[in-house]
Coordinates of C-alpha atoms in Angstrom, one line a residue:
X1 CA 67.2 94.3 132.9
X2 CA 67.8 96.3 130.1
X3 CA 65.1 98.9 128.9
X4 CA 65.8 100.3 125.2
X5 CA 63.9 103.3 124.5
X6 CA 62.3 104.7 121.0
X7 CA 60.8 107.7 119.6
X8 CA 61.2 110.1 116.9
X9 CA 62.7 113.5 117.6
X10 CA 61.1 115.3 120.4
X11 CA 58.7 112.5 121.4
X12 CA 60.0 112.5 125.0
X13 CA 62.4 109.8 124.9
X14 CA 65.5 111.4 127.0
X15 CA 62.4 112.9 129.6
X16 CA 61.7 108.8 130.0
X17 CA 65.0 108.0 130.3
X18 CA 65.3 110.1 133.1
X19 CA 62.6 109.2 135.1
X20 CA 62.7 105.4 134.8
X21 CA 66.6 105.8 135.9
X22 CA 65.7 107.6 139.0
X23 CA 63.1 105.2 140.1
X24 CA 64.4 102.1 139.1
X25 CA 68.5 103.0 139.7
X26 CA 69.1 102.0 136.0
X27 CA 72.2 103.3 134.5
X28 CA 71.0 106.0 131.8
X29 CA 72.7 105.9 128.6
X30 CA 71.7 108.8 126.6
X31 CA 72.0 110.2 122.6
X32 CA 75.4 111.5 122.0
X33 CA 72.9 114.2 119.5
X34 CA 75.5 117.0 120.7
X35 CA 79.0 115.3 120.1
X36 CA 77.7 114.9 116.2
X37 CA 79.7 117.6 114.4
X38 CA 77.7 117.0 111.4
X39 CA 74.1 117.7 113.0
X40 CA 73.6 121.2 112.0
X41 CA 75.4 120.9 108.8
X42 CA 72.9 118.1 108.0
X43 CA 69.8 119.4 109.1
X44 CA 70.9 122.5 106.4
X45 CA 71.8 120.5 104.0
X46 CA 70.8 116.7 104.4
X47 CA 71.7 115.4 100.9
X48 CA 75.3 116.8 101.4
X49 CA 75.5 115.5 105.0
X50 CA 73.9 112.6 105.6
X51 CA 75.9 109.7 105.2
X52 CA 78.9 111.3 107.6
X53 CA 76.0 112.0 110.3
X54 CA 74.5 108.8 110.2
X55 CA 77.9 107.2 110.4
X56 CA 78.8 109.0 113.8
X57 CA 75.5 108.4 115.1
X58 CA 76.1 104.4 114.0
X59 CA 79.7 104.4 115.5
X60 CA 78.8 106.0 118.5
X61 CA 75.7 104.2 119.3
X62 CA 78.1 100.9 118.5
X63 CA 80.4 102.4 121.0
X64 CA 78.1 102.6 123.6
X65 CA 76.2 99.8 123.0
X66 CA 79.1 97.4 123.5
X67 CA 81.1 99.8 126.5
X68 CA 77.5 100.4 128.2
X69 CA 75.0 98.7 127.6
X70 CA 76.4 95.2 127.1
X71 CA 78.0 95.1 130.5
X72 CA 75.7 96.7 132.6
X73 CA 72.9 94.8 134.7
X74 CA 70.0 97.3 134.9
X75 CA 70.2 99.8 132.2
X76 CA 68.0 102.0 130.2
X77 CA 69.0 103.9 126.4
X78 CA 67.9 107.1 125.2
X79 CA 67.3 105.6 121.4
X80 CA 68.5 102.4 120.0
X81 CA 71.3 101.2 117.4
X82 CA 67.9 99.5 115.8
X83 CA 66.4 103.1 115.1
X84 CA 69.4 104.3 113.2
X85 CA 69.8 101.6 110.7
X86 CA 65.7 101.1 110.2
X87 CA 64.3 104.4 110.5
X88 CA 66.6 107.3 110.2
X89 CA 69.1 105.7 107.8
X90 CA 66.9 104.1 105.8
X91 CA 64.2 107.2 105.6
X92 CA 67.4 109.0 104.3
X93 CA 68.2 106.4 101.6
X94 CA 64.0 106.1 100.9
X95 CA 64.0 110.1 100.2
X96 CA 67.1 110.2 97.9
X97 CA 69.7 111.5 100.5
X98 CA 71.7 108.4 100.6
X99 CA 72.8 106.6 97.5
X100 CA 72.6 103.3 97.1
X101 CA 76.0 103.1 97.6
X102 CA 76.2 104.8 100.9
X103 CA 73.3 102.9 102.0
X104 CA 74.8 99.8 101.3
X105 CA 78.1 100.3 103.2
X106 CA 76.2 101.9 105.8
X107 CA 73.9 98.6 106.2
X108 CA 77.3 96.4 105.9
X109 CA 78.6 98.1 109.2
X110 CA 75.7 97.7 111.0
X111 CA 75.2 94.2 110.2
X112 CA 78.4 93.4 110.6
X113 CA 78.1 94.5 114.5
X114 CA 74.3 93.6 115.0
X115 CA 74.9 90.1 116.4
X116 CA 77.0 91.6 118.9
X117 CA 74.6 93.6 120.4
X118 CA 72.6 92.8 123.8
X119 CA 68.7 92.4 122.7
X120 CA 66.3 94.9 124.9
X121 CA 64.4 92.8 127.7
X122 CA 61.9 95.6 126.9
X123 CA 61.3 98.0 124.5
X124 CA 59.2 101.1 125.1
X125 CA 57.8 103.0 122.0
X126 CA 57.2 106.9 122.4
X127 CA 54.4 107.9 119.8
X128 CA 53.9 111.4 119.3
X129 CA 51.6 112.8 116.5
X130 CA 53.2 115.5 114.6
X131 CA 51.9 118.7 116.6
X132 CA 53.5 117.3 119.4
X133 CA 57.0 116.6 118.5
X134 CA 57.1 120.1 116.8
X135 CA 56.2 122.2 120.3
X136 CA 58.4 119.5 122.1
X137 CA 61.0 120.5 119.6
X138 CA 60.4 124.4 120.1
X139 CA 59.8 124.1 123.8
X140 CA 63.7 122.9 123.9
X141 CA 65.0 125.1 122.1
X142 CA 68.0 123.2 119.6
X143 CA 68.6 126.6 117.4
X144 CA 69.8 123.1 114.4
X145 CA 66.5 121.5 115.4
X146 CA 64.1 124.5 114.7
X147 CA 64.7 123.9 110.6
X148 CA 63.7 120.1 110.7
X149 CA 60.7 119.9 108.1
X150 CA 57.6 118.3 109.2
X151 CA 57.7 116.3 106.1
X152 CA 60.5 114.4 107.7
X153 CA 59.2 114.0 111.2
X154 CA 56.2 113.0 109.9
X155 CA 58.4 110.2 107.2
X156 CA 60.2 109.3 110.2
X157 CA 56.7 108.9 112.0
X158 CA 55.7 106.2 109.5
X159 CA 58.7 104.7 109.3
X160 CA 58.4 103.7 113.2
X161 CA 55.3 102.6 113.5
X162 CA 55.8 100.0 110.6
X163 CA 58.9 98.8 112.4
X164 CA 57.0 98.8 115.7
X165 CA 54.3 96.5 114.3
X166 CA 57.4 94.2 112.6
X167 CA 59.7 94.6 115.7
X168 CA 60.1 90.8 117.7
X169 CA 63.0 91.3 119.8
X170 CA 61.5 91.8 123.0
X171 CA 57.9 92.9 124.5
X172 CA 57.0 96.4 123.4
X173 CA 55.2 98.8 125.6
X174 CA 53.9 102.0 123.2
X175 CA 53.3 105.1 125.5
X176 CA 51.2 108.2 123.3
X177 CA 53.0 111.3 125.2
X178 CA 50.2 113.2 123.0
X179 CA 48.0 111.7 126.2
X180 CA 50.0 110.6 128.9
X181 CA 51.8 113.6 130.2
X182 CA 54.7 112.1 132.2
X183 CA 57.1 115.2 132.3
X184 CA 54.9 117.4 134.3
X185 CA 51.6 114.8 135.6
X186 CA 51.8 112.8 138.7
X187 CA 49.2 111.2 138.5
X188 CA 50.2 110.2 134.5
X189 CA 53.6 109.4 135.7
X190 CA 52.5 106.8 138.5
X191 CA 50.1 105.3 136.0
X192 CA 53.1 104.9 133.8
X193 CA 55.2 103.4 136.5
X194 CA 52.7 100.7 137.3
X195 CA 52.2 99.5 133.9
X196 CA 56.0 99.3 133.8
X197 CA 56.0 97.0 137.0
X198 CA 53.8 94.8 135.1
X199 CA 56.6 94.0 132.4
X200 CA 59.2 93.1 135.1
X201 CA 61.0 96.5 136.7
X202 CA 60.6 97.2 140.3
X203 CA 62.2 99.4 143.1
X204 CA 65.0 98.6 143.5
X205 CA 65.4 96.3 140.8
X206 CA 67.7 93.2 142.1

């Protein structure tokens, strides 16, 4: 079983991640948002910046794709090698901070791996309105993540839900964590776990 996570920034993807790992003994293979040496410089200066960030994210999410997630049995991801190439690289090239250029040769390497890749058995979508990623985001505390504009949290917003209503993969499951509170709620967090069971997980899965 492999369980693929997606949200944008502060949705409560890596909160998910940990939960469903605990109660379902799937090995958690989280972001590597802190390894990215060009995070902070990017989120100062995106046009500068983007195309080396979104090319460690890319390699690294390759990386762990293939060492991780392809071998494992039962495994969930903090974010997916699909959300970089549709959603944040491509809302980078749509706003003008990726030539075409860059966004070609970024799209070649991807594409170039893609087939490789092991397709989610399920796919859970985070939404979050606006409001809510921001006080996730402040609530955390990521001094390079305090700058990010709501114009592009709310550009990545869009950008997700039209690749949610195109994605065919696998079956989606879309969780609004503007109303289902699973961090702190018990009672949100065993509804949660039930409609999981529904698609397939179980304790322990086997």
């Amino acid at each position: 079983m492999y369980v693929a996570i997606a949200g944008n920034i502060g949705s409560g993807k890596s909160t998910l991640t940990a939960l469903l790992s605990e109660r379902y003994a799937l090995r958690a293979v989280y972001e590597a948002v802190d390894e990215n040496p060009y995070l902070a410089d990017f989120y100062a200066d995106m046009g500068r910046w983007a195309f080396q960030s979104q090319v460690f994210f890319l390699s690294k999410r390759l990386k762990q794709h293939l060492e991780e997630v392809n071998p494992a049995v039962h495994v969930v991801q903090d974010r997916t090698v699909f959300e970089d190439a549709y959603i944040f690289a491509q809302n980078l090239h749509l706003e003008g901070h990726l030539s075409q250029r860059d966004w070609s040769t970024y799209l070649s390497l991807y594409e170039g791996i893609a087939p490789a890749l092991r397709k989610p058995d399920l796919l859970i979508y985070v939404r979050a309105s606006l409001p809510t990623l921001q006080a996730h985001i402040q609530r955390r505390g990521r001094e390079y993540e305090q700058q990010i504009p709501a114009e592009y949290l709310a550009a990545l917003n869009r950008l997700y839900e039209a690749w949610i209503a195109a994605y065919d993969l696998s079956p989606v499951l879309v969780i609004s964590s503007d109303t289902v509170n699973y961090a702190d709620d018990l009672e949100d967090r065993e509804l949660l776990f039930r409609m999981l069971e529904g698609y397939g997980l179980s304790r322990p899965l086997v």
